[in-house]
Every structure is written in structure tokens, then in C-alpha cells.
Coordinates of C-alpha atoms in Angstrom, one line a residue:
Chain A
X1 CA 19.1 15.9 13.3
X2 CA 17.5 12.4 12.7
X3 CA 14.6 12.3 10.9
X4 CA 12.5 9.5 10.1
X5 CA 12.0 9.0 5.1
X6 CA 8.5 9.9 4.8
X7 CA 6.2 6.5 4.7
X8 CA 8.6 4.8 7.1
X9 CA 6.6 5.6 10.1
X10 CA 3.0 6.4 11.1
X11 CA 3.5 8.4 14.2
X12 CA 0.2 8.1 15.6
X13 CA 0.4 4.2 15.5
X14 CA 3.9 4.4 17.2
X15 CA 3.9 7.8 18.7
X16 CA 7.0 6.1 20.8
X17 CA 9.5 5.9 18.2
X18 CA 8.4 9.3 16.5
X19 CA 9.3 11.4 20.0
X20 CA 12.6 9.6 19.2
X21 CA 13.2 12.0 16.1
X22 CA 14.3 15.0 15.9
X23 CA 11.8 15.5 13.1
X24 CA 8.9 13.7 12.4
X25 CA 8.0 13.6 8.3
X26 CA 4.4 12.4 7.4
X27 CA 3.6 10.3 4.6
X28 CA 3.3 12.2 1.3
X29 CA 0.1 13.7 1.5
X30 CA -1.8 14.5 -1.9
X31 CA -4.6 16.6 -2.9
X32 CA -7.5 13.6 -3.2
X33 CA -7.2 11.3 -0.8
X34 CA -5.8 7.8 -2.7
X35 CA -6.5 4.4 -1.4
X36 CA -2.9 3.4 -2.4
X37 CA -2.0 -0.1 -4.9
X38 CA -3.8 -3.2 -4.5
X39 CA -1.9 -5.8 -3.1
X40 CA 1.1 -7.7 -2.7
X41 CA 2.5 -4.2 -1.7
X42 CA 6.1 -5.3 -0.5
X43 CA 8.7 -7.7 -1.2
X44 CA 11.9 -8.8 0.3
X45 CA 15.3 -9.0 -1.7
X46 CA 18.4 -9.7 -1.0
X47 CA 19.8 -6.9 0.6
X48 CA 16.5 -4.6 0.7
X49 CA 12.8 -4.5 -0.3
X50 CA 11.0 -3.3 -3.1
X51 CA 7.1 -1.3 -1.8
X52 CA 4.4 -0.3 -3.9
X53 CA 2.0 1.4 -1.5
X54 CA 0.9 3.9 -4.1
X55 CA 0.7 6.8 -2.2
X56 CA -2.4 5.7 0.2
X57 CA -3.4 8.8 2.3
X58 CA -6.6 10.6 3.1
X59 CA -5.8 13.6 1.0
X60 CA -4.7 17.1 2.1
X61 CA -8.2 18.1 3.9
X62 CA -8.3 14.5 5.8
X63 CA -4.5 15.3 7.1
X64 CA -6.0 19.0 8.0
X65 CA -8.9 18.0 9.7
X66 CA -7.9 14.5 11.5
X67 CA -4.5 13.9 11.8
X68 CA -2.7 17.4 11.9
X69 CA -3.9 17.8 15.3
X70 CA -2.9 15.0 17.1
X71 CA 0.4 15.2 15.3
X72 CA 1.0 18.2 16.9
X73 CA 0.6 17.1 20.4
X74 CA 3.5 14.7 20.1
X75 CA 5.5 17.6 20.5
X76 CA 7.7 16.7 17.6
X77 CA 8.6 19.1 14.8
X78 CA 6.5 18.2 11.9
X79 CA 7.2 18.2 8.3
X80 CA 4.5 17.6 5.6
X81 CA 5.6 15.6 2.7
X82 CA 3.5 16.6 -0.6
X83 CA 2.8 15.0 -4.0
X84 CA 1.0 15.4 -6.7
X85 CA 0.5 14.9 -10.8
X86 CA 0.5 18.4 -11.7
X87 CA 2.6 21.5 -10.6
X88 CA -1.1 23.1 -9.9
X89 CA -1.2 20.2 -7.0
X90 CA 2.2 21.0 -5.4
X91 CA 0.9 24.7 -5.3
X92 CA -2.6 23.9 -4.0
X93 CA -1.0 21.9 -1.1
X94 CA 1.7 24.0 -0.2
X95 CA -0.9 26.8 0.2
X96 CA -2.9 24.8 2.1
X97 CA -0.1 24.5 4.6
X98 CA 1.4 27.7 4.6
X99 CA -1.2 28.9 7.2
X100 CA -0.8 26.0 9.8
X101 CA 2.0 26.6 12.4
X102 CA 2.2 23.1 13.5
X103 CA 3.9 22.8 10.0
X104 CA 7.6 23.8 10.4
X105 CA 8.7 22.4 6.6
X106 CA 7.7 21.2 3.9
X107 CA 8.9 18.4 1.5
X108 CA 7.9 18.1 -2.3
X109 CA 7.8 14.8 -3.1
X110 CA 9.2 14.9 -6.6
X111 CA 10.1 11.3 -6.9
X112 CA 7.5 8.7 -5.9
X113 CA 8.7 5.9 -8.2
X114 CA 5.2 4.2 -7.5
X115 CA 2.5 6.9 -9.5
X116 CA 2.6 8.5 -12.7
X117 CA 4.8 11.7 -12.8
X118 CA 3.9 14.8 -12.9
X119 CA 4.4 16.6 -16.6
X120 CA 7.0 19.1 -15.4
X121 CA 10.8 19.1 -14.4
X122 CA 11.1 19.1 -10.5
X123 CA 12.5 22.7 -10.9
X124 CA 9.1 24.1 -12.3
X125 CA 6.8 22.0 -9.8
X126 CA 9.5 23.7 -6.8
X127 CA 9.0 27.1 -9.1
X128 CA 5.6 26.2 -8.4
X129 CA 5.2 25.5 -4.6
X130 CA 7.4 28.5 -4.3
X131 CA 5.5 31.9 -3.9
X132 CA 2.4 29.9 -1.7
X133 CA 4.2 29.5 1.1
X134 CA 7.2 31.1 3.5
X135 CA 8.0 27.8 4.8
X136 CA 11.3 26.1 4.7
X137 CA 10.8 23.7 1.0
X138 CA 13.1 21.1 1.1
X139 CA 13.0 18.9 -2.6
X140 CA 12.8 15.0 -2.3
X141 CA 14.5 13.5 -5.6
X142 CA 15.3 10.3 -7.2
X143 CA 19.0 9.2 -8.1
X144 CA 17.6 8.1 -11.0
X145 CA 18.2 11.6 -12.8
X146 CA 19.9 11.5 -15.5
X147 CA 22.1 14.4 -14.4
X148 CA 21.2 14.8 -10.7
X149 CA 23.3 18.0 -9.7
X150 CA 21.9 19.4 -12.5
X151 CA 18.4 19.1 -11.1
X152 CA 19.6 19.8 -8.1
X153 CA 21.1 23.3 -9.1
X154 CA 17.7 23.6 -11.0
X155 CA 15.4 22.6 -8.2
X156 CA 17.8 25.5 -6.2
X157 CA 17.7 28.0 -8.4
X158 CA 13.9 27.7 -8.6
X159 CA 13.5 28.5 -4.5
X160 CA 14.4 25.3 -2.7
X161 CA 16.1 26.0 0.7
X162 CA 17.0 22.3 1.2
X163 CA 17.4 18.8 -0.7
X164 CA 16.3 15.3 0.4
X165 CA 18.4 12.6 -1.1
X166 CA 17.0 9.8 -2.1
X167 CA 14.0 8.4 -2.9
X168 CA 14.0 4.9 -3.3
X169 CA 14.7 3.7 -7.1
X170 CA 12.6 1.5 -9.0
X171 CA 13.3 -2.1 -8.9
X172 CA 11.8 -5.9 -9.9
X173 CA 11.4 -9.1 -8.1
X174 CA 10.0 -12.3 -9.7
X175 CA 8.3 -14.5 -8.4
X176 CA 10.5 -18.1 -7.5
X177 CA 8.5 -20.4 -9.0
X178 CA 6.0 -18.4 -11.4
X179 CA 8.7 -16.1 -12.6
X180 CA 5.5 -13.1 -12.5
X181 CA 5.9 -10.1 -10.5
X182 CA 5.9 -10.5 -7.0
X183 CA 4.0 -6.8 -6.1
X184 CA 0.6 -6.1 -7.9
X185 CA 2.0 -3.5 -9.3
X186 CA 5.0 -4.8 -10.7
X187 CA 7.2 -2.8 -10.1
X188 CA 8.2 -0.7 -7.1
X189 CA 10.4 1.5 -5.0
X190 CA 14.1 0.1 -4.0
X191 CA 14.5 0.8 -0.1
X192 CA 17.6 -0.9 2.5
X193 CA 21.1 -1.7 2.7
X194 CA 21.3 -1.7 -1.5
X195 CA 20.6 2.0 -1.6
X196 CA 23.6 3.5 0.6
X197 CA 26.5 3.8 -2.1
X198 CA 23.4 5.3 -4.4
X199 CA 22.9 7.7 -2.1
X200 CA 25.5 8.9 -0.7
X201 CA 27.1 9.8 -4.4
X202 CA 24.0 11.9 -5.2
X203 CA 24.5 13.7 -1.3
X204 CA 28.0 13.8 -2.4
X205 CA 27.4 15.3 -6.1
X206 CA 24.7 17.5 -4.8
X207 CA 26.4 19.2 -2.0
X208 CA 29.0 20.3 -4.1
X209 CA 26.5 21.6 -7.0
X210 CA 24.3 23.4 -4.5
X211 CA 25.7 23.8 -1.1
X212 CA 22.0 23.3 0.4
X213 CA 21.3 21.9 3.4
X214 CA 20.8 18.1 3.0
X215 CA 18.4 15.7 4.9
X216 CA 20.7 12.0 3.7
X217 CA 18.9 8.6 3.3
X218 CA 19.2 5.6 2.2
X219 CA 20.0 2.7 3.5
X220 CA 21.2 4.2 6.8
X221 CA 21.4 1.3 9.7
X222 CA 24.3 2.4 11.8
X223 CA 25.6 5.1 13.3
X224 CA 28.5 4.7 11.3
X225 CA 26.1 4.8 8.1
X226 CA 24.9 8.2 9.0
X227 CA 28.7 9.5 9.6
X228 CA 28.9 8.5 5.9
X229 CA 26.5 10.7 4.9
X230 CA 27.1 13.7 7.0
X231 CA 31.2 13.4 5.6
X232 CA 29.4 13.3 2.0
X233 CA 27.7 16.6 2.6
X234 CA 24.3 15.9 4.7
X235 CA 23.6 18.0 7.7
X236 CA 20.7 15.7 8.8
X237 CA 19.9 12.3 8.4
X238 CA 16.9 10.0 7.9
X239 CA 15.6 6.6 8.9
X240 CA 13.4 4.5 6.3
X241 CA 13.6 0.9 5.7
X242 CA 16.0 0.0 8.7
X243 CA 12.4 1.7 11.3
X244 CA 10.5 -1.3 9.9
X245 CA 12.7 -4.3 11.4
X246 CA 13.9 -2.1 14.6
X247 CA 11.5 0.8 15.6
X248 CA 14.3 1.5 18.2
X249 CA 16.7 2.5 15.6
X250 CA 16.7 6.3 15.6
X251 CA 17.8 5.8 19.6
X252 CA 20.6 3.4 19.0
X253 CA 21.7 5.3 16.0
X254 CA 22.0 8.2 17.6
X255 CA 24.3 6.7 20.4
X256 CA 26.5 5.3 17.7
X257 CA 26.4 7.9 16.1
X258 CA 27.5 9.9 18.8
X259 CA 30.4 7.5 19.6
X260 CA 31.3 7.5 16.4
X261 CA 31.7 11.6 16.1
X262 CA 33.6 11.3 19.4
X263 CA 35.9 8.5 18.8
X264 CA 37.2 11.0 15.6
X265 CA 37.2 14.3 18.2
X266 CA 34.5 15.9 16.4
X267 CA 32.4 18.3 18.5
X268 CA 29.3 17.3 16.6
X269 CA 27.5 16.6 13.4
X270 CA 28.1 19.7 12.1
X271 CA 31.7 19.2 12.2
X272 CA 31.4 16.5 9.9
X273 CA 29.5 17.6 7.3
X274 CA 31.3 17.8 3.8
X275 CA 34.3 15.8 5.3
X276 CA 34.6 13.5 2.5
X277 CA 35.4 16.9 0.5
X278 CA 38.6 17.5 1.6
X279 CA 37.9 20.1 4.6
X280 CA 39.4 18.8 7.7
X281 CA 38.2 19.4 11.1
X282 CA 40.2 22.1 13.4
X283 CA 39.5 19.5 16.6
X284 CA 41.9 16.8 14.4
X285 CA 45.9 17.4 13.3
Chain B
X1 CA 3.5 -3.2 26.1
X2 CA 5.0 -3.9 22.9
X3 CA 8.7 -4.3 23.1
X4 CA 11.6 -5.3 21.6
X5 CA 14.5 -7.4 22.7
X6 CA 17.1 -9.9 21.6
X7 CA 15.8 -13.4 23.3
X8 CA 18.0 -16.5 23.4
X9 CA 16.5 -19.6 21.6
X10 CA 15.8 -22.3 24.0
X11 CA 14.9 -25.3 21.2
X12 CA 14.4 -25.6 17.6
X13 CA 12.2 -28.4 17.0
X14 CA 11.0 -30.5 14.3
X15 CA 6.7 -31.3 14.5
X16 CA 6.3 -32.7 11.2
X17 CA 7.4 -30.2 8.6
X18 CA 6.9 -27.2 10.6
X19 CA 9.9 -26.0 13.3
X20 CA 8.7 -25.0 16.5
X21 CA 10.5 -22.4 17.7
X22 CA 10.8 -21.6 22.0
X23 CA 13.2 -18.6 23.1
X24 CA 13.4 -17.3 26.5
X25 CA 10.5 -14.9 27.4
X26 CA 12.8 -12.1 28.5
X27 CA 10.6 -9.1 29.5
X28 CA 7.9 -9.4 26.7
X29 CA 4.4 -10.3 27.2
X30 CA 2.7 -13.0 25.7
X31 CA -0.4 -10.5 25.0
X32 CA -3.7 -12.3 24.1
X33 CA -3.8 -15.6 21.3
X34 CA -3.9 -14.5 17.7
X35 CA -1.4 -11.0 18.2
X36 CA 2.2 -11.7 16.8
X37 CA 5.2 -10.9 17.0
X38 CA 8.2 -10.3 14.4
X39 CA 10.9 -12.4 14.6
X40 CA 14.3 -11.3 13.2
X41 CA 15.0 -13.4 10.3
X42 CA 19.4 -14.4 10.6
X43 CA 20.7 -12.7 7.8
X44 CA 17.8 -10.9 6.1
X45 CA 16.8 -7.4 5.6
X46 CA 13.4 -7.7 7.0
X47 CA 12.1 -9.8 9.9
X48 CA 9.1 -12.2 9.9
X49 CA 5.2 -11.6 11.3
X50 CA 4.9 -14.8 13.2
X51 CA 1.6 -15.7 16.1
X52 CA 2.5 -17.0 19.4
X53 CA 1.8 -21.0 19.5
X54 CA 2.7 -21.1 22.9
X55 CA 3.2 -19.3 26.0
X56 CA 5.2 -21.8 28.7
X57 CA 6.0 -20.0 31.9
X58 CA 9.5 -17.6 31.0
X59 CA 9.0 -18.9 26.8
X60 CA 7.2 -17.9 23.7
X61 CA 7.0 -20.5 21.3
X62 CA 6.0 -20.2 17.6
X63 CA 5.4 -22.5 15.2
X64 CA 6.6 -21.8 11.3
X65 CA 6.6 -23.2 8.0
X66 CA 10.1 -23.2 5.7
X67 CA 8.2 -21.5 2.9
X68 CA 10.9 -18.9 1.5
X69 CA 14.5 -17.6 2.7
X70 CA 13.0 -15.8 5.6
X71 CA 11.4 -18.7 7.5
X72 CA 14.5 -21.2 6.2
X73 CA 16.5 -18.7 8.0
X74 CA 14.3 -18.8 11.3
X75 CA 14.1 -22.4 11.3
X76 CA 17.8 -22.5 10.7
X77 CA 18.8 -20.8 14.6
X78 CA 20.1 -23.0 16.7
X79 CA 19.6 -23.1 20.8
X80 CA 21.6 -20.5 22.4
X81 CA 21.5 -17.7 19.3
X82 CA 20.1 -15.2 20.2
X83 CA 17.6 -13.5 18.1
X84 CA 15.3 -10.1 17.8
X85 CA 11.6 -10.2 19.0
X86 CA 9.2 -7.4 19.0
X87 CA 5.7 -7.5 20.0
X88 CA 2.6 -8.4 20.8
X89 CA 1.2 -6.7 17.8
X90 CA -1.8 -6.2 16.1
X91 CA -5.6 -7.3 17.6
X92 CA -6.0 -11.2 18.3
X93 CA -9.2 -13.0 19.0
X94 CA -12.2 -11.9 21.1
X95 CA -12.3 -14.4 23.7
X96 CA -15.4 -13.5 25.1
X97 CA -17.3 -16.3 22.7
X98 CA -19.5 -19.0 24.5
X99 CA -19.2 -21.8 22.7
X100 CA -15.7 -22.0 20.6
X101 CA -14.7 -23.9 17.6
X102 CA -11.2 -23.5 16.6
X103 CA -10.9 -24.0 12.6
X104 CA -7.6 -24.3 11.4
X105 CA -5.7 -25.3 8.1
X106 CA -2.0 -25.9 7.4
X107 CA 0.7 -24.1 9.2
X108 CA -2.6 -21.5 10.5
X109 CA -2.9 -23.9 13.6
X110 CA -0.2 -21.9 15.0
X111 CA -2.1 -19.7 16.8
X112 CA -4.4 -22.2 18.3
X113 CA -2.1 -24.3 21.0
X114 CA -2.0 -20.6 23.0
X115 CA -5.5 -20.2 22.2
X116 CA -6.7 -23.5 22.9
X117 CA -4.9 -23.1 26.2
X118 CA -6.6 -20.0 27.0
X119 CA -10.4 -20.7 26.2
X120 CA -10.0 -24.4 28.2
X121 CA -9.2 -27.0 25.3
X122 CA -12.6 -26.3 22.9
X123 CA -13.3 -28.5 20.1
X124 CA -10.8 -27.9 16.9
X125 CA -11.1 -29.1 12.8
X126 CA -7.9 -29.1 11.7
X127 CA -7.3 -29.6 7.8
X128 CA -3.6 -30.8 6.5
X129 CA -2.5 -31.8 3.2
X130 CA -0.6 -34.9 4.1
X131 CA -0.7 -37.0 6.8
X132 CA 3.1 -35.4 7.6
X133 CA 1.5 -32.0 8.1
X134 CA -1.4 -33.2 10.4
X135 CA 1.8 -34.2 13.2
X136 CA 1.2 -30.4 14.0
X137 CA -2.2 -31.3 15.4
X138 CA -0.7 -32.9 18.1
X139 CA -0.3 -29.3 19.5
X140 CA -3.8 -28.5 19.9
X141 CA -5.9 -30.5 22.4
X142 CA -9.4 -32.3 21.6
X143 CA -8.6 -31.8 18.1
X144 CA -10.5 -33.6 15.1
X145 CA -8.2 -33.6 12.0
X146 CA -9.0 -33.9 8.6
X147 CA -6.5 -34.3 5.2
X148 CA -7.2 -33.2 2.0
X149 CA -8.9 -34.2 -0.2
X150 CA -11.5 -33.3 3.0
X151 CA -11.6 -29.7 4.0
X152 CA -12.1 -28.2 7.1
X153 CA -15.4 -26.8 5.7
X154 CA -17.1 -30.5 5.3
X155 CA -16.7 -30.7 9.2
X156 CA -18.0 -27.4 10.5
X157 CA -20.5 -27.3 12.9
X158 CA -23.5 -25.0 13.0
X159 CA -24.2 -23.2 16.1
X160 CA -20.4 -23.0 17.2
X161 CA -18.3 -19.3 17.6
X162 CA -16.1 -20.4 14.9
X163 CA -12.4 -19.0 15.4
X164 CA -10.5 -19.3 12.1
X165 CA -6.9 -19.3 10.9
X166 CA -5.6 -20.4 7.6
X167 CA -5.0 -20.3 4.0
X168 CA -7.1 -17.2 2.6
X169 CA -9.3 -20.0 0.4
X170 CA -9.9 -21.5 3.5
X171 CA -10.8 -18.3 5.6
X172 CA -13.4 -17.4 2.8
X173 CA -14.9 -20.8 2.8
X174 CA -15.5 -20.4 6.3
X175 CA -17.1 -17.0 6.7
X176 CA -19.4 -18.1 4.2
X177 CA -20.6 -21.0 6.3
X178 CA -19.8 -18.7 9.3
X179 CA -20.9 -15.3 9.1
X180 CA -20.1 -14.5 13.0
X181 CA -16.4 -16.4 12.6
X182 CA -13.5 -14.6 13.6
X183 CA -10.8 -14.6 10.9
X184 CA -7.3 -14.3 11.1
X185 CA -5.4 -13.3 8.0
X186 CA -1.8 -13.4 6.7
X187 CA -0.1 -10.9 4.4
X188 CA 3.6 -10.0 3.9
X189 CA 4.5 -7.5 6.5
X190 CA 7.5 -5.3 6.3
X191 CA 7.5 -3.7 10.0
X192 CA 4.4 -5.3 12.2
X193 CA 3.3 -1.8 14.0
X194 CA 1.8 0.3 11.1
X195 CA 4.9 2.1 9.9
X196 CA 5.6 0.0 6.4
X197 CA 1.6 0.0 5.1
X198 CA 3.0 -2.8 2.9
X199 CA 0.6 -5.5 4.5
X200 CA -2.9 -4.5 3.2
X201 CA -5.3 -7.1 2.4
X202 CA -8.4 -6.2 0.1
X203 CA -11.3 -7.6 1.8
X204 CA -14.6 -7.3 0.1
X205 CA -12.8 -4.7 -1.7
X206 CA -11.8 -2.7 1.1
X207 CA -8.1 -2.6 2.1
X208 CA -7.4 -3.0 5.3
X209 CA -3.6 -2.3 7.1
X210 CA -3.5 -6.1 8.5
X211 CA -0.9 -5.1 11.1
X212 CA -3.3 -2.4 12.9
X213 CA -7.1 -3.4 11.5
X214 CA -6.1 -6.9 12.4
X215 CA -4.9 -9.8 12.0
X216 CA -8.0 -11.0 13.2
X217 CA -10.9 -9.5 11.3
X218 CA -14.9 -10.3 12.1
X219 CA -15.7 -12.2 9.1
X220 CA -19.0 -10.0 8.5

């Protein structure tokens, strides 16, 4: 499955490239509606971009009442990224959800590098989100953990049926000549090419702490990228940064993808997920 | 239609310090003067928000500024690369104005060749900062060109449909002076089609997604 990182798309500006996906995840959505950081909200590096957006959305009723709908008619699966400051928010969004059928998952947001953080551990805002909802919970977190399968088995044991790996990690760019900050905000969220190697050791590390199902991202460009991180333990992948220059991505990776799972005589992506443990396909001697 | 495609460069030339850059139209359409396109920057993660200049039959020309290593990369290709182009994007100018004054400053002429072109060569107050810079007036018909220390503003006339494109001191100068002018803005932009929401601008304190509000905003 190719999905597109929540905040790398807005499928009702470019409902084109969202019926390419699999999957289409919305922006995190939070309880108030937040007008998001004041500007400079992104900046180019070398090989990837910082973003401060902040979070701009209209707030769990706005998505309810205005977009929900006309999500739905794309005739895309939709999941709802959520965020919040408090585990009371995580709950009061995922029961909000839980009623709406045009909602087939959920992502917790655990890790937006750009807004204050809630008090508790991921595992108690998942512990949480938990009993409001029957929907599938998948837990967004941030490399930057200081012992990620740890969380990971945490953010499990507390009722997470999935994991989505990474969010971006928070970097700094100055300014050439000023040497200031070049986003209002200072600092912001590390996206792009930079993040694969991140990622794909916390898909890698996670997979064998949890054995969830894993949505990999980061730094994906290629069809050969998202091999990568199916063989470290995904079962689906994500677009983020890479949408923004080529909104045709998720078509052509899919078609490299594809050439890449059939150049190795593997049936499909199932077939490689986990390879990078060890486990060798039946289709290969 | 917005699309995307990978167009071959036709010429990279120099018009004082700015490169104008033509590349074969391939199936793209111009759209209307003031939408843009983004322009795969060689080498660099991101590519570059950039307005038409000029729409020759089978060509889109655009005109650019070596300002940081995105643009030094663009005005690095050479004829025959071939390079990424996606649009039109975003809103460009009403047209439907009855009697035009192009305002420009800088490297925010770019738009106004196409325009120019489009609305029948209307009068145009172009400011530069050095007599080097003003050689990108030669682009834009019936043109009257100022250099700092003079600003654009000094010249405006009253009465006109002023359409506006430059530095963002310049752009609030003029919709001061020009309540009914049509502005077009500039912020860093990550994706061009609304995906990124990296290119907000705070305008009288409201943010507004340049990419899909605008780029070109009613000044009131």
C-alpha cells in the first residue's frame, strides 16, 4: 500500500494525485482549529527541508462538518491523523471519529516536532485514544526517542494495532548572510532524502520489538527507496516530502516499485517485508 | 490543466543580471499572466515557484534572479538539458481591467512581458536598483523605468487599474496609493499546488496559502 505522510498533500486541492494512493492521510487534525506558525514556514537544505506549519487546520468539528464529506467522495480510503496537547485531546478526537464510517483508521500523531508536547508518554496518550474507538490506531513517532523500540513495545502494549515511522526530526537552518533562523519559528521538522537511513533503522528496530504492521516513511523517492523499507520490516509505505517536487510520485513509485519486486522474483510487497531480517523468500534459491 | 513534464531548455540567456530561461512548451499550457509554474531546480531537493515571462508559440519563458542555490542552479542549465516543469498554478491577474498600469520592481517584472502581451502593451513603471537591473525592462513594451533612489510609487498614476508585482515593501506602497491594485506576492514555496502549506503570507494579519489564495491577491 502507498500512502501519502500526513501534511504532504491536501486532497481536495489535488484530488488527482490523492486517487493515486492507496490511502489518503489528512493533515493532523486537532481539537481547536489552529491557524498554524507565522511565517517563513519552510526552508531548503541540502539534501531536505526543514517546515514549521504548526499544525494549521480547522479543528476536529471544521474537518466533520466541511471537509469529511468531500473527502469521501474521492473514493479513497481515508485515515484521520490526530494531535493534541493532552491525552484528554487524543480521546476527545478519537471519539469523535469513531462514529464516522468514511474513517477507516486512525493515526495519533505523537510526534509533531513543531508544537509543544503533550505531558504524557505516547504509550498513555495511545492508552488513552484506546477504549473510544474500534478503529484500526496506528502510532506516528519520532526517531528522536531515546529508546524507540521501547516506546514502540509501549505504545503496543497500550492498544496500538499499527506504527507509523517517522515523523520528521527537528532541525536548524541559518540564515547565509544574517546567520538568524531562517523559519519564524526557529526551528522545525527535518523531511527528504536526509531522513531515509533514520528511518529505516527505527522500521527496522521496531519490527523486530513489536511485529506490528508498519506504514515506512521518510525520505522515500524511488521505488527502490520503498523496497528498502518493506525489506526493513514495513508492510506499507508513505510519500511526504518527495509529493511536493513531483505530485506524480506515488504512480511512478509504484511502477518502480513493482519492477523492482519483480526483477528479485518476489510475488509482491508482502513477500518482502522483514527481508533485511534474515527470512528469505520461497520464490528465490 | 496543470501538468507536469520534463521540457528541454531551448536558451539560457543573460538580460542584465537576471537569466531568461525558454524551454520547449511540450504539452503544458501557458495558462493566464501572473500563474507559475515550478521549475526543477538541477540538483536540489525542492524545485522553484517561477511566473511565466513569456509565452512564444511551442516555449515558456521565465525570467529569474541568482538569489540562492536554487535559482544559481536554474540559471546554471544549459540548452538541451532537460528539466521538470509543472503548472500553471495558482490564480494570476484579472484581465478584465479597463485601463491598466503595469507596476513592477526588480526581478517582479517577470510576469509582465506575458501580461503586457496579453492586455495590448499598456503603460508600465518599472523601478530597478541599478542601471544593470533596469536592462530587464527591455522586455516589457511602452515601459517608463525608474532607478532607485526613485521608486515606482513617485510615478503612479491616479485613475489607472494598477497591476503590481514586486518586492513586498513595494507591493505595500502601492496598495496604499492603490486600493483597487492587484498584487502579486512571493513566498518560499515547497510544492506549488497546496500540498506543502509552507508558503503562507500574513496579510493584514491573516495568513493566506499563496499557492491556492493567490499569488495574485486584491490589494483591498
Amino acid at each position: 500500500m502507498i500512502l501519502n505522510a500526513s501534511g504532504c498533500l491536501d486532497a481536495l486541492e489535488a484530488p488527482e494525485v490523492a486517487r493515486a494512493l492507496d490511502v489518503f492521510v489528512t493533515k493532523t487534525v486537532t481539537p481547536q482549529p489552529r491557524e498554524g506558525n507565522r511565517p517563513v514556514r519552510i526552508a531548503e537544505t541540502e539534501a531536505g527541508m526543514l517546515n514549521s506549519i504548526g499544525l494549521e487546520n480547522p479543528g476536529i468539528d471544521g474537518l466533520l462538518r466541511e471537509k469529511l464529506p468531500r473527502l469521501a467522495e474521492l473514493g479513497v480510503p481515508l485515515w484521520v491523523s490526530v494531535g493534541g496537547f493532552a491525552a484528554a485531546d487524543y480521546a476527545q478526537l478519537c471519539a469523535a471519529l469513531a462514529d464516522r464510517p468514511e474513517v477507516s483508521a486512525i493515526e495519533l500523531n505523537l510526534s509533531c516536532p513543531n508544537v509543544e508536547e503533550a505531558p504524557e508518554s505516547a504509550a498513555e496518550l495511545v492508552a488513552a485514544a484506546r477504549p473510544q474507538t474500534r478503529k484500526t490506531l496506528y502510532a506516528k513517532l519520532s526517531p528522536a526517542a531515546t529508546d524507540l523500540p521501547e516506546t514502540a513495545r509501549a505504545v503496543q502494549a497500550a492498544g496500538a494495532d499499527g506504527l507509523s515511522l517517522v515523523n520528521t526530526i527537528r532541525g536548524l537552518a541559518l540564515d547565509d548572510e544574517t546567520l538568524q533562523p531562517r523559519l519564524g519559528h526557529e526551528l522545525g521538522g527535518y523531511s527528504g532524502p536526509a531522513l531515509k537511513p533514520i528511518a529505516l533503522a527505527a522500521v527496522y528496530q521496531c519490527y523486530r520489538a513489536t511485529g506490528l504492521p508498519i506504514v515506512g516513511m521518510g525520505g522515500i523517492a524511488t521505488g527502490r527507496d520503498a523496497l528498502d523499507f518493506l525489506a526493513a520490516g514495513a508492510s506499507s509505505i508513505a510519500l511526504g516530502t518527495v509529493l511536493f517536487g513531483d505530485p506524480d510520485a506515488p504512480g511512478r513509485v509504484r511502477r518502480e516499485l513493482a519492477e523492482e519486486l519483480a526483477s528479485r522474483g518476489l510475488s509482491g510487497p508482502e513477500a518482502a517485508t522483514g527481508l533485511a531480517h534474515g527470512a528469505k523468500p520461497a520464490s528465490v534459491a | 490543466m496543470r501538468r507536469r513534464e520534463a521540457l528541454r531548455v531551448v536558451a539560457n540567456e543573460s538580460v542584465g543580471p537576471y537569466s531568461l530561461i525558454r524551454v520547449e512548451r511540450g504539452s503544458l499550457d501557458p495558462g493566464s499572466p501572473g500563474q507559475f509554474f515550478m521549475l526543477e531546480a538541477p540538483g536540489r531537493p525542492l524545485p522553484r515557484p517561477m511566473s511565466l515571462c513569456q509565452a512564444p508559440p511551442g516555449e515558456l519563458g521565465f525570467l529569474l534572479e541568482s538569489i540562492g542555490p536554487g535559482t544559481r542552479a536554474l540559471a546554471a542549465v544549459e540548452p538541451r538539458e532537460k528539466i521538470h516543469v509543472f503548472g500553471p498554478l495558482g490564480n494570476g491577474y484579472r484581465l478584465d481591467v479597463e485601463r491598466p498600469l503595469l507596476v513592477g520592481g526588480g526581478i517582479g517584472v517577470a510576469p509582465f512581458p506575458y501580461l503586457s502581451a496579453v492586455l495590448g502593451s499598456p503603460p508600465a513603471i518599472l523601478g530597478f536598483r541599478s542601471d544593470w537591473h533596469a536592462e530587464a525592462a527591455s522586455l516589457v513594451p511602452n515601459a517608463e523605468v525608474v532607478v532607485e533612489p526613485t521608486l515606482v510609487t513617485e510615478r503612479l498614476r491616479p485613475d489607472h487599474d494598477v497591476l503590481a508585482c514586486g518586492p513586498e515593501p513595494m507591493l505595500e506602497a502601492v496598495r496604499e496609493l492603490a486600493p483597487n491594485a492587484q498584487l502579486a506576492w512571493e513566498a518560499p514555496m515547497a510544492c506549488g499546488y497546496g500540498a506543502c502549506y509552507g508558503c503562507s503570507v500574513e496579510i493584514d494579519g491573516v495568513l493566506k496559502r499563496l499557492c491556492v489564495a493567490g499569488p495574485v491577491l486584491e490589494a483591498a
